[in-house]
Amino acid sequence: QVQLVESGGGLVKPEGSLRLSCTASGFTFSDYYMSWIRQAPGKGLEWISYISSRSGSIYYADSVKGRFTISRDNAKSSLHLQMNSLRADDTAVYYCTRDHGGYGGFFDLWGQGTLVTVSS
Amino acid sequence: DIQMTQSPSTLSASVGDRVTITCRASQSISSWLAWYQQKPGKAPKLLIYKVSTLESGVPSRFSGSGSETEFTLTINSLQPDDFATYYCQQYHSYSYSFGQGTKLEIK
């Protein structure tokens, strides 16, 4: 079954850290660029980071640059997001997504999302 | 960064209606535009990419048009399953960006 499953969300204090993971199955993970997209409660979608298939290209939104680090392990079909210096406005559901056709820039497969809550 | 603005923010319609949602980009994005549908508590679903190409499995009552900075999503003959929130997304350049969403409600 083609799917993405996120894990690692939870409650964290401001300035704390959290590492999200996404496990892919049912397709050749190493063929695809991947992104993390988040959605604050009741709000819209925000793309936050992208990684190319061999990790050669990585981009971040300004809102997370310098605090978040995206990585992948193609041998384990997994994607990660290390989040440091977390702030209240990082509270959101975080989605792992797959680029359409490998590197389309738009997203044809989404995980179910994992909720990150930053609060004291 | 490219800003995407959708209108209206909320749209009330009835089953069987034809509705149109507009998405405007702050600068030209050529044809690098996608549309998504999201239902409460669920992940978004890709509907359309490259302005007008329907994703596999998406009903033909959905269509997209436009270019450069102005784009539309049209849904013909609304079905009960279509009441959801719709987002446009540009992938012309990083940072990728989404519109703020249009909530399609039952009248």
mmCIF file of C-alpha atoms in Angstrom:
data_model
loop_
_atom_site.group_PDB
_atom_site.id
_atom_site.type_symbol
_atom_site.label_atom_id
_atom_site.label_comp_id
_atom_site.label_asym_id
_atom_site.label_seq_id
_atom_site.Cartn_x
_atom_site.Cartn_y
_atom_site.Cartn_z
ATOM 1 C CA GLN A 1 0.000 0.000 0.000
ATOM 2 C CA VAL A 2 1.363 3.369 -1.023
ATOM 3 C CA GLN A 3 1.508 5.493 2.094
ATOM 4 C CA LEU A 4 3.391 7.873 4.326
ATOM 5 C CA VAL A 5 3.182 7.563 8.100
ATOM 6 C CA GLU A 6 4.434 10.335 10.355
ATOM 7 C CA SER A 7 5.468 9.966 13.964
ATOM 8 C CA GLY A 8 7.186 11.938 16.684
ATOM 9 C CA GLY A 9 4.707 14.707 17.362
ATOM 10 C CA GLY A 10 3.697 15.749 20.839
ATOM 11 C CA LEU A 11 3.789 18.470 23.456
ATOM 12 C CA VAL A 12 7.039 20.373 23.868
ATOM 13 C CA LYS A 13 7.985 23.491 25.810
ATOM 14 C CA PRO A 14 9.084 26.689 24.083
ATOM 15 C CA GLU A 15 12.754 26.564 23.088
ATOM 16 C CA GLY A 16 12.570 22.764 23.181
ATOM 17 C CA SER A 17 13.339 20.266 20.418
ATOM 18 C CA LEU A 18 11.464 17.514 18.649
ATOM 19 C CA ARG A 19 12.299 15.128 15.824
ATOM 20 C CA LEU A 20 9.591 14.084 13.411
ATOM 21 C CA SER A 21 9.869 10.992 11.266
ATOM 22 C CA CYS A 22 8.000 9.777 8.225
ATOM 23 C CA THR A 23 8.120 6.214 6.964
ATOM 24 C CA ALA A 24 7.265 5.564 3.346
ATOM 25 C CA SER A 25 5.984 2.321 1.886
ATOM 26 C CA GLY A 26 4.611 1.009 -1.361
ATOM 27 C CA PHE A 27 6.850 3.033 -3.676
ATOM 28 C CA THR A 28 10.531 3.591 -4.373
ATOM 29 C CA PHE A 29 11.251 6.296 -1.820
ATOM 30 C CA SER A 30 14.681 7.123 -3.235
ATOM 31 C CA ASP A 31 13.114 8.225 -6.535
ATOM 32 C CA TYR A 32 11.161 11.065 -4.966
ATOM 33 C CA TYR A 33 11.765 14.533 -3.656
ATOM 34 C CA MET A 34 10.010 15.010 -0.313
ATOM 35 C CA SER A 35 8.650 17.960 1.646
ATOM 36 C CA TRP A 36 7.267 18.828 5.042
ATOM 37 C CA ILE A 37 4.155 20.992 5.109
ATOM 38 C CA ARG A 38 2.407 22.207 8.225
ATOM 39 C CA GLN A 39 -0.995 23.529 9.170
ATOM 40 C CA ALA A 40 -1.600 25.531 12.316
ATOM 41 C CA PRO A 41 -4.939 24.842 14.029
ATOM 42 C CA GLY A 42 -7.755 26.332 11.972
ATOM 43 C CA LYS A 43 -5.305 27.863 9.506
ATOM 44 C CA GLY A 44 -4.015 27.228 6.003
ATOM 45 C CA LEU A 45 -1.132 25.203 4.638
ATOM 46 C CA GLU A 46 2.490 26.278 4.897
ATOM 47 C CA TRP A 47 5.318 24.554 3.026
ATOM 48 C CA ILE A 48 8.354 24.488 5.295
ATOM 49 C CA SER A 49 11.080 22.317 3.796
ATOM 50 C CA TYR A 50 12.079 20.217 0.816
ATOM 51 C CA ILE A 51 14.809 17.650 0.172
ATOM 52 C CA SER A 52 15.800 16.197 -3.164
ATOM 53 C CA SER A 53 15.954 12.474 -3.778
ATOM 54 C CA ARG A 54 19.681 12.142 -2.955
ATOM 55 C CA SER A 55 19.718 14.976 -0.394
ATOM 56 C CA GLY A 56 21.720 17.159 -2.754
ATOM 57 C CA SER A 57 19.248 20.041 -2.613
ATOM 58 C CA ILE A 58 17.540 21.272 0.511
ATOM 59 C CA TYR A 59 15.363 24.337 0.999
ATOM 60 C CA TYR A 60 13.602 25.877 3.963
ATOM 61 C CA ALA A 61 10.931 28.476 4.455
ATOM 62 C CA ASP A 62 12.224 31.615 6.144
ATOM 63 C CA SER A 63 9.981 30.872 9.131
ATOM 64 C CA VAL A 64 12.030 27.774 10.049
ATOM 65 C CA LYS A 65 15.435 28.441 8.511
ATOM 66 C CA GLY A 66 18.217 27.961 11.023
ATOM 67 C CA ARG A 67 15.965 26.093 13.454
ATOM 68 C CA PHE A 68 14.718 23.074 11.495
ATOM 69 C CA THR A 69 16.764 20.465 9.635
ATOM 70 C CA ILE A 70 15.349 18.063 7.070
ATOM 71 C CA SER A 71 17.068 14.768 6.300
ATOM 72 C CA ARG A 72 16.322 11.411 4.764
ATOM 73 C CA ASP A 73 17.554 7.837 4.889
ATOM 74 C CA ASN A 74 16.793 6.181 1.571
ATOM 75 C CA ALA A 75 17.912 2.778 2.847
ATOM 76 C CA LYS A 76 15.165 2.954 5.451
ATOM 77 C CA SER A 77 12.633 4.850 3.306
ATOM 78 C CA SER A 78 12.412 7.498 5.972
ATOM 79 C CA LEU A 79 12.236 11.269 6.126
ATOM 80 C CA HIS A 80 13.010 13.335 9.205
ATOM 81 C CA LEU A 81 12.555 16.836 10.503
ATOM 82 C CA GLN A 82 14.683 17.952 13.423
ATOM 83 C CA MET A 83 13.011 20.932 15.053
ATOM 84 C CA ASN A 84 14.963 23.079 17.503
ATOM 85 C CA SER A 85 14.230 26.329 19.321
ATOM 86 C CA LEU A 86 10.534 25.678 19.011
ATOM 87 C CA ARG A 87 8.100 28.540 19.417
ATOM 88 C CA ALA A 88 4.376 28.739 20.073
ATOM 89 C CA ASP A 89 3.753 29.607 16.430
ATOM 90 C CA ASP A 90 5.301 26.286 15.391
ATOM 91 C CA THR A 91 2.217 24.580 16.828
ATOM 92 C CA ALA A 92 0.670 22.739 13.899
ATOM 93 C CA VAL A 93 -0.089 19.455 12.243
ATOM 94 C CA TYR A 94 3.004 18.478 10.291
ATOM 95 C CA TYR A 95 2.514 16.561 7.060
ATOM 96 C CA CYS A 96 5.101 14.512 5.212
ATOM 97 C CA THR A 97 4.514 14.771 1.466
ATOM 98 C CA ARG A 98 5.789 13.287 -1.768
ATOM 99 C CA ASP A 99 6.487 15.277 -4.900
ATOM 100 C CA HIS A 100 4.376 14.210 -7.843
ATOM 101 C CA GLY A 101 6.347 12.380 -10.499
ATOM 102 C CA GLY A 102 9.490 12.467 -8.420
ATOM 103 C CA TYR A 103 10.213 16.183 -8.382
ATOM 104 C CA GLY A 104 7.091 17.971 -9.487
ATOM 105 C CA GLY A 105 6.972 20.705 -6.872
ATOM 106 C CA PHE A 106 3.443 19.726 -5.945
ATOM 107 C CA PHE A 107 2.314 16.939 -3.711
ATOM 108 C CA ASP A 108 0.424 13.813 -4.665
ATOM 109 C CA LEU A 109 0.854 11.768 -1.505
ATOM 110 C CA TRP A 110 0.381 13.032 2.054
ATOM 111 C CA GLY A 111 0.722 11.363 5.406
ATOM 112 C CA GLN A 112 -2.011 11.576 7.992
ATOM 113 C CA GLY A 113 -0.124 14.276 9.865
ATOM 114 C CA THR A 114 1.378 14.493 13.323
ATOM 115 C CA LEU A 115 0.449 17.218 15.782
ATOM 116 C CA VAL A 116 3.153 19.309 17.392
ATOM 117 C CA THR A 117 2.073 21.517 20.276
ATOM 118 C CA VAL A 118 4.515 24.062 21.690
ATOM 119 C CA SER A 119 3.343 25.277 25.055
ATOM 120 C CA SER A 120 4.634 25.769 28.565
ATOM 121 C CA ASP B 1 8.467 35.279 -1.959
ATOM 122 C CA ILE B 2 5.347 34.755 -4.048
ATOM 123 C CA GLN B 3 2.064 35.459 -2.282
ATOM 124 C CA MET B 4 -1.059 33.565 -3.291
ATOM 125 C CA THR B 5 -4.471 35.102 -2.654
ATOM 126 C CA GLN B 6 -7.714 33.187 -3.022
ATOM 127 C CA SER B 7 -11.218 34.548 -3.310
ATOM 128 C CA PRO B 8 -13.701 34.211 -1.914
ATOM 129 C CA SER B 9 -12.660 32.959 1.513
ATOM 130 C CA THR B 10 -16.046 31.298 1.942
ATOM 131 C CA LEU B 11 -18.503 30.232 -0.710
ATOM 132 C CA SER B 12 -22.042 28.973 -0.115
ATOM 133 C CA ALA B 13 -23.595 26.829 -2.809
ATOM 134 C CA SER B 14 -26.100 24.064 -3.387
ATOM 135 C CA VAL B 15 -25.797 20.580 -4.805
ATOM 136 C CA GLY B 16 -25.889 20.859 -8.569
ATOM 137 C CA ASP B 17 -24.463 24.383 -8.708
ATOM 138 C CA ARG B 18 -21.426 25.461 -10.684
ATOM 139 C CA VAL B 19 -18.855 27.332 -8.603
ATOM 140 C CA THR B 20 -15.614 29.128 -9.340
ATOM 141 C CA ILE B 21 -12.732 29.889 -6.998
ATOM 142 C CA THR B 22 -10.074 32.411 -7.959
ATOM 143 C CA CYS B 23 -6.389 32.362 -7.057
ATOM 144 C CA ARG B 24 -4.051 35.278 -7.750
ATOM 145 C CA ALA B 25 -0.264 35.238 -7.578
ATOM 146 C CA SER B 26 1.778 38.286 -6.586
ATOM 147 C CA GLN B 27 3.987 37.720 -9.632
ATOM 148 C CA SER B 28 3.922 35.523 -12.690
ATOM 149 C CA ILE B 29 4.115 31.809 -11.953
ATOM 150 C CA SER B 30 3.596 30.743 -15.565
ATOM 151 C CA SER B 31 1.561 27.514 -15.334
ATOM 152 C CA TRP B 32 3.061 26.179 -12.126
ATOM 153 C CA LEU B 33 -0.136 25.993 -10.134
ATOM 154 C CA ALA B 34 -1.864 23.166 -8.294
ATOM 155 C CA TRP B 35 -5.192 22.828 -6.485
ATOM 156 C CA TYR B 36 -5.983 20.712 -3.440
ATOM 157 C CA GLN B 37 -9.130 19.706 -1.588
ATOM 158 C CA GLN B 38 -9.117 19.248 2.166
ATOM 159 C CA LYS B 39 -11.836 17.865 4.385
ATOM 160 C CA PRO B 40 -11.921 18.389 8.158
ATOM 161 C CA GLY B 41 -9.378 16.284 10.005
ATOM 162 C CA LYS B 42 -7.901 14.902 6.793
ATOM 163 C CA ALA B 43 -4.804 15.573 4.744
ATOM 164 C CA PRO B 44 -5.204 17.587 1.557
ATOM 165 C CA LYS B 45 -5.803 15.757 -1.692
ATOM 166 C CA LEU B 46 -4.257 16.818 -4.992
ATOM 167 C CA LEU B 47 -6.904 17.684 -7.586
ATOM 168 C CA ILE B 48 -5.199 19.570 -10.397
ATOM 169 C CA TYR B 49 -1.643 20.484 -11.379
ATOM 170 C CA LYS B 50 -0.040 22.606 -14.074
ATOM 171 C CA VAL B 51 -3.168 24.775 -14.003
ATOM 172 C CA SER B 52 -5.498 22.331 -15.703
ATOM 173 C CA THR B 53 -4.223 18.731 -15.572
ATOM 174 C CA LEU B 54 -6.515 16.534 -13.515
ATOM 175 C CA GLU B 55 -4.822 14.157 -11.111
ATOM 176 C CA SER B 56 -5.692 10.527 -11.739
ATOM 177 C CA GLY B 57 -9.044 9.599 -10.250
ATOM 178 C CA VAL B 58 -10.345 13.151 -9.894
ATOM 179 C CA PRO B 59 -13.835 13.587 -11.365
ATOM 180 C CA SER B 60 -14.119 15.538 -14.590
ATOM 181 C CA ARG B 61 -16.489 18.065 -13.001
ATOM 182 C CA PHE B 62 -13.334 19.699 -11.640
ATOM 183 C CA SER B 63 -11.436 21.929 -14.023
ATOM 184 C CA GLY B 64 -8.756 24.581 -13.836
ATOM 185 C CA SER B 65 -7.707 27.468 -16.013
ATOM 186 C CA GLY B 66 -5.563 30.576 -16.068
ATOM 187 C CA SER B 67 -1.983 31.656 -16.538
ATOM 188 C CA GLU B 68 0.691 33.998 -15.222
ATOM 189 C CA THR B 69 -1.012 35.537 -12.187
ATOM 190 C CA GLU B 70 -4.706 34.661 -12.319
ATOM 191 C CA PHE B 71 -6.172 31.200 -12.038
ATOM 192 C CA THR B 72 -9.541 29.589 -11.433
ATOM 193 C CA LEU B 73 -10.860 26.308 -10.160
ATOM 194 C CA THR B 74 -14.334 25.452 -11.413
ATOM 195 C CA ILE B 75 -16.547 22.697 -10.097
ATOM 196 C CA ASN B 76 -19.511 21.817 -12.280
ATOM 197 C CA SER B 77 -22.620 20.199 -10.848
ATOM 198 C CA LEU B 78 -21.564 20.224 -7.200
ATOM 199 C CA GLN B 79 -21.874 16.931 -5.400
ATOM 200 C CA PRO B 80 -22.299 16.470 -1.624
ATOM 201 C CA ASP B 81 -18.723 15.142 -1.427
ATOM 202 C CA ASP B 82 -17.342 18.411 -2.838
ATOM 203 C CA PHE B 83 -18.081 20.521 0.226
ATOM 204 C CA ALA B 84 -14.613 21.091 1.615
ATOM 205 C CA THR B 85 -11.812 23.646 1.712
ATOM 206 C CA TYR B 86 -9.790 24.272 -1.433
ATOM 207 C CA TYR B 87 -6.228 25.546 -1.672
ATOM 208 C CA CYS B 88 -4.146 26.715 -4.582
ATOM 209 C CA GLN B 89 -0.352 26.307 -4.520
ATOM 210 C CA GLN B 90 2.410 27.779 -6.637
ATOM 211 C CA TYR B 91 5.502 25.758 -7.429
ATOM 212 C CA HIS B 92 7.200 28.245 -9.693
ATOM 213 C CA SER B 93 9.866 29.002 -7.110
ATOM 214 C CA TYR B 94 10.912 28.400 -3.551
ATOM 215 C CA SER B 95 9.428 29.007 -1.124
ATOM 216 C CA TYR B 96 6.445 27.105 -2.429
ATOM 217 C CA SER B 97 3.316 28.837 -1.187
ATOM 218 C CA PHE B 98 -0.373 28.204 -0.764
ATOM 219 C CA GLY B 99 -3.417 30.400 -0.901
ATOM 220 C CA GLN B 100 -5.257 30.938 2.355
ATOM 221 C CA GLY B 101 -8.033 28.577 1.356
ATOM 222 C CA THR B 102 -11.646 28.778 0.209
ATOM 223 C CA LYS B 103 -14.239 27.003 2.300
ATOM 224 C CA LEU B 104 -17.093 25.686 0.166
ATOM 225 C CA GLU B 105 -20.209 25.371 2.304
ATOM 226 C CA ILE B 106 -23.650 23.971 1.682
ATOM 227 C CA LYS B 107 -26.227 26.725 1.237
#
